[in-house]
mmCIF file of C-alpha atoms and ligand atoms in Angstrom:
data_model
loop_
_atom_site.group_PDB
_atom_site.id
_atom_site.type_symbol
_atom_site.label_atom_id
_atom_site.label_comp_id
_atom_site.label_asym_id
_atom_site.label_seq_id
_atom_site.Cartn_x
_atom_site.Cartn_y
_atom_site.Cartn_z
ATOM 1 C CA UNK A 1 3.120 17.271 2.170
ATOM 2 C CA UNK A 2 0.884 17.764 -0.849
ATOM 3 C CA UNK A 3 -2.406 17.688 -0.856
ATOM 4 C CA UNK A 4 -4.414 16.859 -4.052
ATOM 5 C CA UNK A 5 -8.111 17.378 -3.583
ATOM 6 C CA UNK A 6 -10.651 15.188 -5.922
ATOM 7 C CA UNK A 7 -14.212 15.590 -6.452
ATOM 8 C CA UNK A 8 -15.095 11.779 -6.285
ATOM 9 C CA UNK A 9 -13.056 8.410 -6.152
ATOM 10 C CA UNK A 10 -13.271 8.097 -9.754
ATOM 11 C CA UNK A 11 -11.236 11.251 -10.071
ATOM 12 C CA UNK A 12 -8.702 10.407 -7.270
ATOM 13 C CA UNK A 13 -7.920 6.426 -8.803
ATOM 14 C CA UNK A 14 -7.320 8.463 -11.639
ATOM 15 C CA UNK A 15 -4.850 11.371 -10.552
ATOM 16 C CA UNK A 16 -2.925 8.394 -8.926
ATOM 17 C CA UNK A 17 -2.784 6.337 -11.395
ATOM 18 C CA UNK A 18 -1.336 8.756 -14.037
ATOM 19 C CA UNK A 19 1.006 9.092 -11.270
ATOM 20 C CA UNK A 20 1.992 5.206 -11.459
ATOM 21 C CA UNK A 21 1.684 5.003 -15.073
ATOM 22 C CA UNK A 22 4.342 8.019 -15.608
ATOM 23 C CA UNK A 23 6.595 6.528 -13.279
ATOM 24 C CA UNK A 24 6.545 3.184 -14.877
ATOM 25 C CA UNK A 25 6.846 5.242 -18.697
ATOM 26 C CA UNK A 26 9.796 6.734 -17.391
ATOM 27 C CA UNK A 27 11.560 3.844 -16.092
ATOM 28 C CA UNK A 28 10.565 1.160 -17.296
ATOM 29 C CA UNK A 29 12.417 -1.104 -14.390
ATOM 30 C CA UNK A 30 10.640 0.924 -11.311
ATOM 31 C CA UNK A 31 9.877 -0.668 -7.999
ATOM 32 C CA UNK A 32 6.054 0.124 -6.828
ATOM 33 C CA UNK A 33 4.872 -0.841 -3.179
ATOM 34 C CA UNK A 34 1.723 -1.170 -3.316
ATOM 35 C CA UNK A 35 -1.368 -1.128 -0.793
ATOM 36 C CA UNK A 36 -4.447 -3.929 -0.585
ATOM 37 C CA UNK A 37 -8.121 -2.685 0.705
ATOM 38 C CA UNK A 38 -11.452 -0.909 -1.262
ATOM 39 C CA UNK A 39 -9.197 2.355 -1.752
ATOM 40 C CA UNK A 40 -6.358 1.682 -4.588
ATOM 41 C CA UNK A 41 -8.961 -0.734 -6.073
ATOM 42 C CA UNK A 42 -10.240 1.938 -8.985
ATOM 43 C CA UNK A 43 -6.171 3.060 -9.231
ATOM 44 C CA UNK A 44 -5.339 -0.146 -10.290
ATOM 45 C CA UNK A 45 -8.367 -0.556 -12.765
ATOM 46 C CA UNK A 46 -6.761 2.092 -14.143
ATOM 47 C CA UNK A 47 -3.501 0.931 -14.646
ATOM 48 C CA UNK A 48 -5.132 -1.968 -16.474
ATOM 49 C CA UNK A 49 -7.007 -0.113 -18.730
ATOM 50 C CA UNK A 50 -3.135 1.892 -19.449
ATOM 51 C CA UNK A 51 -1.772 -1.225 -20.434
ATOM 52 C CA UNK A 52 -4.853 -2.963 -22.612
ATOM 53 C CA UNK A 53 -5.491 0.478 -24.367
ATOM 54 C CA UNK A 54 -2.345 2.522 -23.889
ATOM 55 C CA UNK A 55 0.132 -0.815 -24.128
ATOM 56 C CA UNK A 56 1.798 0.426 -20.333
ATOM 57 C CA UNK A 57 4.594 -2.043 -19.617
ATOM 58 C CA UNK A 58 4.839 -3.680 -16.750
ATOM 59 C CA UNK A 59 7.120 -5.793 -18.214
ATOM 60 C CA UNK A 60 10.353 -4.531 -15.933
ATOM 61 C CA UNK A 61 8.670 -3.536 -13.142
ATOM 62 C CA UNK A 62 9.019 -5.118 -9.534
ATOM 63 C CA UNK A 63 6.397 -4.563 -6.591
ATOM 64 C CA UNK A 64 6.056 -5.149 -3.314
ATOM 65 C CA UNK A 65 3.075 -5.364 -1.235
ATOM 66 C CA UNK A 66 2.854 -3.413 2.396
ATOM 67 C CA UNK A 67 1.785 -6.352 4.576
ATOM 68 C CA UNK A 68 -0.227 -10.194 4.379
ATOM 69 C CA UNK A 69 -2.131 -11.866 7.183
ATOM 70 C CA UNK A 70 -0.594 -14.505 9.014
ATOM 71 C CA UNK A 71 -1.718 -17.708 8.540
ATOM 72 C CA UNK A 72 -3.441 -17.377 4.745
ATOM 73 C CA UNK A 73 -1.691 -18.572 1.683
ATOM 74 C CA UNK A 74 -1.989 -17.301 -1.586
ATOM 75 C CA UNK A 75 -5.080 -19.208 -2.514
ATOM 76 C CA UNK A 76 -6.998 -17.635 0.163
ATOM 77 C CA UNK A 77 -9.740 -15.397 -0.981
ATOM 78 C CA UNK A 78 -9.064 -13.131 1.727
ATOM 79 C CA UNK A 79 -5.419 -13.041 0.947
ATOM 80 C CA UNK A 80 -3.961 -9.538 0.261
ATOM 81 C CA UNK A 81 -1.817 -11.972 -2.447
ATOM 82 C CA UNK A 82 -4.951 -13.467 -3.474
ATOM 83 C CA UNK A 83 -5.777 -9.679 -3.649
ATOM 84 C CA UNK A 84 -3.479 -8.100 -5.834
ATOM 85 C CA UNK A 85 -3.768 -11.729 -8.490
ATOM 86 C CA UNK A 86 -7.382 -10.932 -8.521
ATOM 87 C CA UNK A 87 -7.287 -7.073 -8.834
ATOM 88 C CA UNK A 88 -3.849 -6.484 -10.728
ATOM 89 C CA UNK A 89 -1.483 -9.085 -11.553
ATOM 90 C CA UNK A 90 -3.212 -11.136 -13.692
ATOM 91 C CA UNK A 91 -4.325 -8.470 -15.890
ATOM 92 C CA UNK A 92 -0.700 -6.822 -16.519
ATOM 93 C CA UNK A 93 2.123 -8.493 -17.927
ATOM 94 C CA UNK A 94 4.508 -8.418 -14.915
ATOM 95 C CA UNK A 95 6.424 -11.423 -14.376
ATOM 96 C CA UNK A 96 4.607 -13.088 -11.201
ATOM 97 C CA UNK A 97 8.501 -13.490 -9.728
ATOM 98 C CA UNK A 98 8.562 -9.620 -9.943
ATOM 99 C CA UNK A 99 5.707 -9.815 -7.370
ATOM 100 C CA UNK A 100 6.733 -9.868 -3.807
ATOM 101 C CA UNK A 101 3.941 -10.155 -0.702
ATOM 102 C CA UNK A 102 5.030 -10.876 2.254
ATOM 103 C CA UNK A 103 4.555 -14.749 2.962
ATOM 104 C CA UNK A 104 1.897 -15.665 5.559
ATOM 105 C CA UNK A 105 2.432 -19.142 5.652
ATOM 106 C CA UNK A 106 6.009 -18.637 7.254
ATOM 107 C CA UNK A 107 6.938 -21.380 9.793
ATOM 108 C CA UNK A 108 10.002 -18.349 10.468
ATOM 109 C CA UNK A 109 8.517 -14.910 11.098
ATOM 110 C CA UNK A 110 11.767 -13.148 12.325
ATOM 111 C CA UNK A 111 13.607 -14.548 8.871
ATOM 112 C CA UNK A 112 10.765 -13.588 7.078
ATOM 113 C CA UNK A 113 10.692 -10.246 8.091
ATOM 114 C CA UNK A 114 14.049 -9.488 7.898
ATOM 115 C CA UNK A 115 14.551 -10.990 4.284
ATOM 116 C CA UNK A 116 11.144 -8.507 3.128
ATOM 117 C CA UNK A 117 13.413 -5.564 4.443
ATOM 118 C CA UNK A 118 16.677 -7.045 3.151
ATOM 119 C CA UNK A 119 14.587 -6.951 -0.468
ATOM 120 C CA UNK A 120 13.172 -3.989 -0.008
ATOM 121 C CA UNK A 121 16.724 -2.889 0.457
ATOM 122 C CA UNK A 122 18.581 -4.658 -2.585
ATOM 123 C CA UNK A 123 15.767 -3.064 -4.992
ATOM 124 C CA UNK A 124 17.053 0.521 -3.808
ATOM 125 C CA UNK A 125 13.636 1.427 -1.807
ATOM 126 C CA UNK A 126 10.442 1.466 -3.754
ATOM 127 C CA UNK A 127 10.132 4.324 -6.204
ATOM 128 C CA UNK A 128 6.110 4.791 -5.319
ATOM 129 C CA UNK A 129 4.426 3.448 -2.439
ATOM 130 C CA UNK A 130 1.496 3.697 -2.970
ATOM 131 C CA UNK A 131 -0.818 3.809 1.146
ATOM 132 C CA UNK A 132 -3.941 4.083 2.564
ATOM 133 C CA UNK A 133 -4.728 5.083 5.740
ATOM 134 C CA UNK A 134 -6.938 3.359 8.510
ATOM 135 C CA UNK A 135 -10.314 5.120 10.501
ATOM 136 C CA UNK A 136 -7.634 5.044 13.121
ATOM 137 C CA UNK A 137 -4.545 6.621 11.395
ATOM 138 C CA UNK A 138 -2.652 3.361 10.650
ATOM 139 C CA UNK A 139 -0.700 3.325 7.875
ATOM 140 C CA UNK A 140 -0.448 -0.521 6.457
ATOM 141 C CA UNK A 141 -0.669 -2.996 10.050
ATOM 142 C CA UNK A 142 1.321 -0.322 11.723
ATOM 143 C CA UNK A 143 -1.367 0.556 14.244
ATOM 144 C CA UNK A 144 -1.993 2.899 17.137
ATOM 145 C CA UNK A 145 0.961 2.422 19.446
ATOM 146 C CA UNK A 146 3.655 3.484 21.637
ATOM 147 C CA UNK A 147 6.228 3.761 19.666
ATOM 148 C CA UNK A 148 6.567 3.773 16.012
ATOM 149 C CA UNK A 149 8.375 0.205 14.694
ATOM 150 C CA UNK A 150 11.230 0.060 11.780
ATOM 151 C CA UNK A 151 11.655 -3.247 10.808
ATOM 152 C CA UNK A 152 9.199 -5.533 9.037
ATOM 153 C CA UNK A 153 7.192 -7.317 11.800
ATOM 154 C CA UNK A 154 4.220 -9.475 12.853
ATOM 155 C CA UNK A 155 1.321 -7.531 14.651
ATOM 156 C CA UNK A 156 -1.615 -8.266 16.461
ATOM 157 C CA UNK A 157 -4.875 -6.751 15.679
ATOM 158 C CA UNK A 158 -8.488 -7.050 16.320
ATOM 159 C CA UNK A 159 -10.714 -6.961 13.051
ATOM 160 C CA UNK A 160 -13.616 -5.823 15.377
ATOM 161 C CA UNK A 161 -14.621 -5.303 19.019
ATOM 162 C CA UNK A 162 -15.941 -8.516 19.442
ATOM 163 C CA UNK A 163 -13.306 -10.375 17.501
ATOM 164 C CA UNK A 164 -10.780 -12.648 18.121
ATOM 165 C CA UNK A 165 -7.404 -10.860 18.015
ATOM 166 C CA UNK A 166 -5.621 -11.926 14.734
ATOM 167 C CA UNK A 167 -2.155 -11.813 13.054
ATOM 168 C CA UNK A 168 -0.872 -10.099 10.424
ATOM 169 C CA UNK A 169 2.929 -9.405 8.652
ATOM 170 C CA UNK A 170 3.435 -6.098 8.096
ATOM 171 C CA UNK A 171 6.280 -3.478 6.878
ATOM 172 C CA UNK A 172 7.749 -1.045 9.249
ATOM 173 C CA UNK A 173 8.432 2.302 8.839
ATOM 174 C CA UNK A 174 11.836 1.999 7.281
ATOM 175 C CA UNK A 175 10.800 0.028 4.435
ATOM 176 C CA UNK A 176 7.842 2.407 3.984
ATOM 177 C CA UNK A 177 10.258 5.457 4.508
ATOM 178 C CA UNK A 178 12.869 3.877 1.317
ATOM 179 C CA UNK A 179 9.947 5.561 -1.332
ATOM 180 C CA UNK A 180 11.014 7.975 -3.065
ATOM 181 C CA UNK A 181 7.104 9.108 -3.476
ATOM 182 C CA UNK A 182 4.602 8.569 -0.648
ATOM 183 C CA UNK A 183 0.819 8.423 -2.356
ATOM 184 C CA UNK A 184 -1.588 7.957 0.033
ATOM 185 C CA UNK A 185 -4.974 7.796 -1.031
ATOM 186 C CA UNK A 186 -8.208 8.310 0.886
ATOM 187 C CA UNK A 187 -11.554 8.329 0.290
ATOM 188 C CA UNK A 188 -14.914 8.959 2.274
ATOM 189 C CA UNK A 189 -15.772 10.773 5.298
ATOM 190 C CA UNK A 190 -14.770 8.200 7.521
ATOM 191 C CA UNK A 191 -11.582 8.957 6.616
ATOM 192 C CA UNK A 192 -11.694 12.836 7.232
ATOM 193 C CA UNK A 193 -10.945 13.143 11.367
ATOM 194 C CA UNK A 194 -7.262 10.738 10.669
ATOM 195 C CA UNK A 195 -6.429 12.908 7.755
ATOM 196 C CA UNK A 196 -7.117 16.087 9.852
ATOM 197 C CA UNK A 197 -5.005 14.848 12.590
ATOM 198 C CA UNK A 198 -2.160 13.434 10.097
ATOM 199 C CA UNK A 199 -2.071 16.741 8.414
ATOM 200 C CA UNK A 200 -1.981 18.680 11.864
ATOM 201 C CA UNK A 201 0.295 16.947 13.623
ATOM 202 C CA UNK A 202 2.226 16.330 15.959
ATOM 203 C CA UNK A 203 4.029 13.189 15.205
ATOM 204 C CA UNK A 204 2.287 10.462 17.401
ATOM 205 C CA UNK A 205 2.834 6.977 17.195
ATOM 206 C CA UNK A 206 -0.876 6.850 18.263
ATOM 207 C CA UNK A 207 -1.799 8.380 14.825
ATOM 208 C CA UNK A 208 0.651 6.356 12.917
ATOM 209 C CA UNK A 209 0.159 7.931 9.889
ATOM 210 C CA UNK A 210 1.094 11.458 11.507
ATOM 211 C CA UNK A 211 4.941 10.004 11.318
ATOM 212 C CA UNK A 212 4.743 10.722 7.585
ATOM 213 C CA UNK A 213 5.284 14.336 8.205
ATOM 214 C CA UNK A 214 9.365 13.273 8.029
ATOM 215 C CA UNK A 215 9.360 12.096 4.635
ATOM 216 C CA UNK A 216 10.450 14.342 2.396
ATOM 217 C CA UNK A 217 8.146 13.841 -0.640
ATOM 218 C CA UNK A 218 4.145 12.861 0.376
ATOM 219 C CA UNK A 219 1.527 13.456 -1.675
ATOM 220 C CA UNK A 220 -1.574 13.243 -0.416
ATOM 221 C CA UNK A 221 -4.405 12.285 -3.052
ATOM 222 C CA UNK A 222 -7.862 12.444 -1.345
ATOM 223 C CA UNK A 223 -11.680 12.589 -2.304
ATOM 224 C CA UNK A 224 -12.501 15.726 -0.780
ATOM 225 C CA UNK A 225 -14.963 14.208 2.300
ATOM 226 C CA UNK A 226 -11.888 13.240 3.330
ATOM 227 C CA UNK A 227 -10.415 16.624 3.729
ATOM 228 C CA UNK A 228 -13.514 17.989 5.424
ATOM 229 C CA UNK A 229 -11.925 18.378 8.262
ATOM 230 C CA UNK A 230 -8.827 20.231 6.570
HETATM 231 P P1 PGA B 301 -9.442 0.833 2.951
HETATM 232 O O1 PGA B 301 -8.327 0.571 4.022
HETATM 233 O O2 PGA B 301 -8.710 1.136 1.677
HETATM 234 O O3 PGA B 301 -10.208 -0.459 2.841
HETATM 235 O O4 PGA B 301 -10.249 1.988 3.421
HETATM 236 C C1 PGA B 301 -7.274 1.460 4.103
HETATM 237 C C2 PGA B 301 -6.429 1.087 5.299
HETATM 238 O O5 PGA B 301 -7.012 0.632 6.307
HETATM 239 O O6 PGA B 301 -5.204 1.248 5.229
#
């Protein structure tokens, strides 16, 4: 794994989006997974600013999204669709039908699932995928566990303590694993004690993220509070 050290999110959003925009300079037809939540937010300013200023064309490029909760459609404001129209799509010129989340409004989970792998698939494997990692270590929904899960598949999860649990779609490792570049991104302390035991090892399923370690090409892009404990 590499790690990239950054002196404040600023920095990091842009290291990993020069990242992004190089891939999609180079070809022009690229598959990105991308990541929802408050980390890739300033990445993907970024890449917006690349394409008004710098004319970056997303024109050929096809993306799909790590995971959607179950139950919200894409008009939901807490939507991780609703989510990437609000903090990418609509300000690039990708063709929305290049733009695949996974569909929480299924009546079919299994066939839903298995059709986001089969895609994942027929595109080749993402080129980036672009993660974050959870307090916790998880990587996408894929939380603290047993055993580590392949396919694309519906989790439970508890938002808080108190909560009621709730439901999410998320990809497995396999479809993660198709990248050909791992960037995960992290910023703030909080973040520092899963990084530490990520980058230590061993491989755990109950530090999801730790099963990165067998993925040939990972690089790490972190604020450096998050590698405090490095
Ligand atoms: P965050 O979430 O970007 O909001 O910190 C990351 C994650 O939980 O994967």
């Amino acid at each position: 794994m590499q790690i990239v050290s950054c002196v404040d999110y600023a920095d990091m959003s842009r290291k990993a989006a020069r990242i992004i925009a190089a891939q999609v300079q180079l070809k022009p037809q690229c598959v990105l997974g991308l990541a929802t939540g408050s980390t890739p937010v300033g990445t993907y300013k970024e890449l917006i600013r690349f394409h008004r200023n710098e004319e970056l064309d997303f024109s050929n490029v096809t993306t799909v999204n790590l995971d959607e909760y179950y139950g919200l459609g894409p008009e939901h404001e807490q939507s991780y669709r609703y989510f990437m129209q609000h903090n990418l799509f609509n300000y690039v010129n990708i063709p929305p039908e290049n733009t695949h989340v996974p569909d929480g409004l299924t009546r079919d989970v299994a066939r839903t699932c298995a059709e986001y792998d089969n895609l994942v698939a027929s595109l080749g494997g993402t080129d980036i995928q672009l993660v974050g990692i959870g307090d916790n270590g998880h990587i996408a929904f894929n939380e603290p566990s047993a055993v580590f899960v392949a396919d694309t598949h519906l989790v439970d999860f508890f938002a808080s303590e108190a909560d009621v649990p709730r439901q999410a779609i998320t990809m497995g490792m396999r479809s993660i694993f198709s990248a050909k570049l791992i960037l995960l991104l992290a910023s703030g302390p909080n973040k520092a004690s899963a990084i530490a035991g990520m980058l230590k090892g061993p491989i755990d399923p109950q530090l999801p993220a730790s099963i990165l370690h067998l993925h040939p090409n990972v690089m790490v892009i972190a604020v450096k509070e998050a590698l405090a404990l490095v």
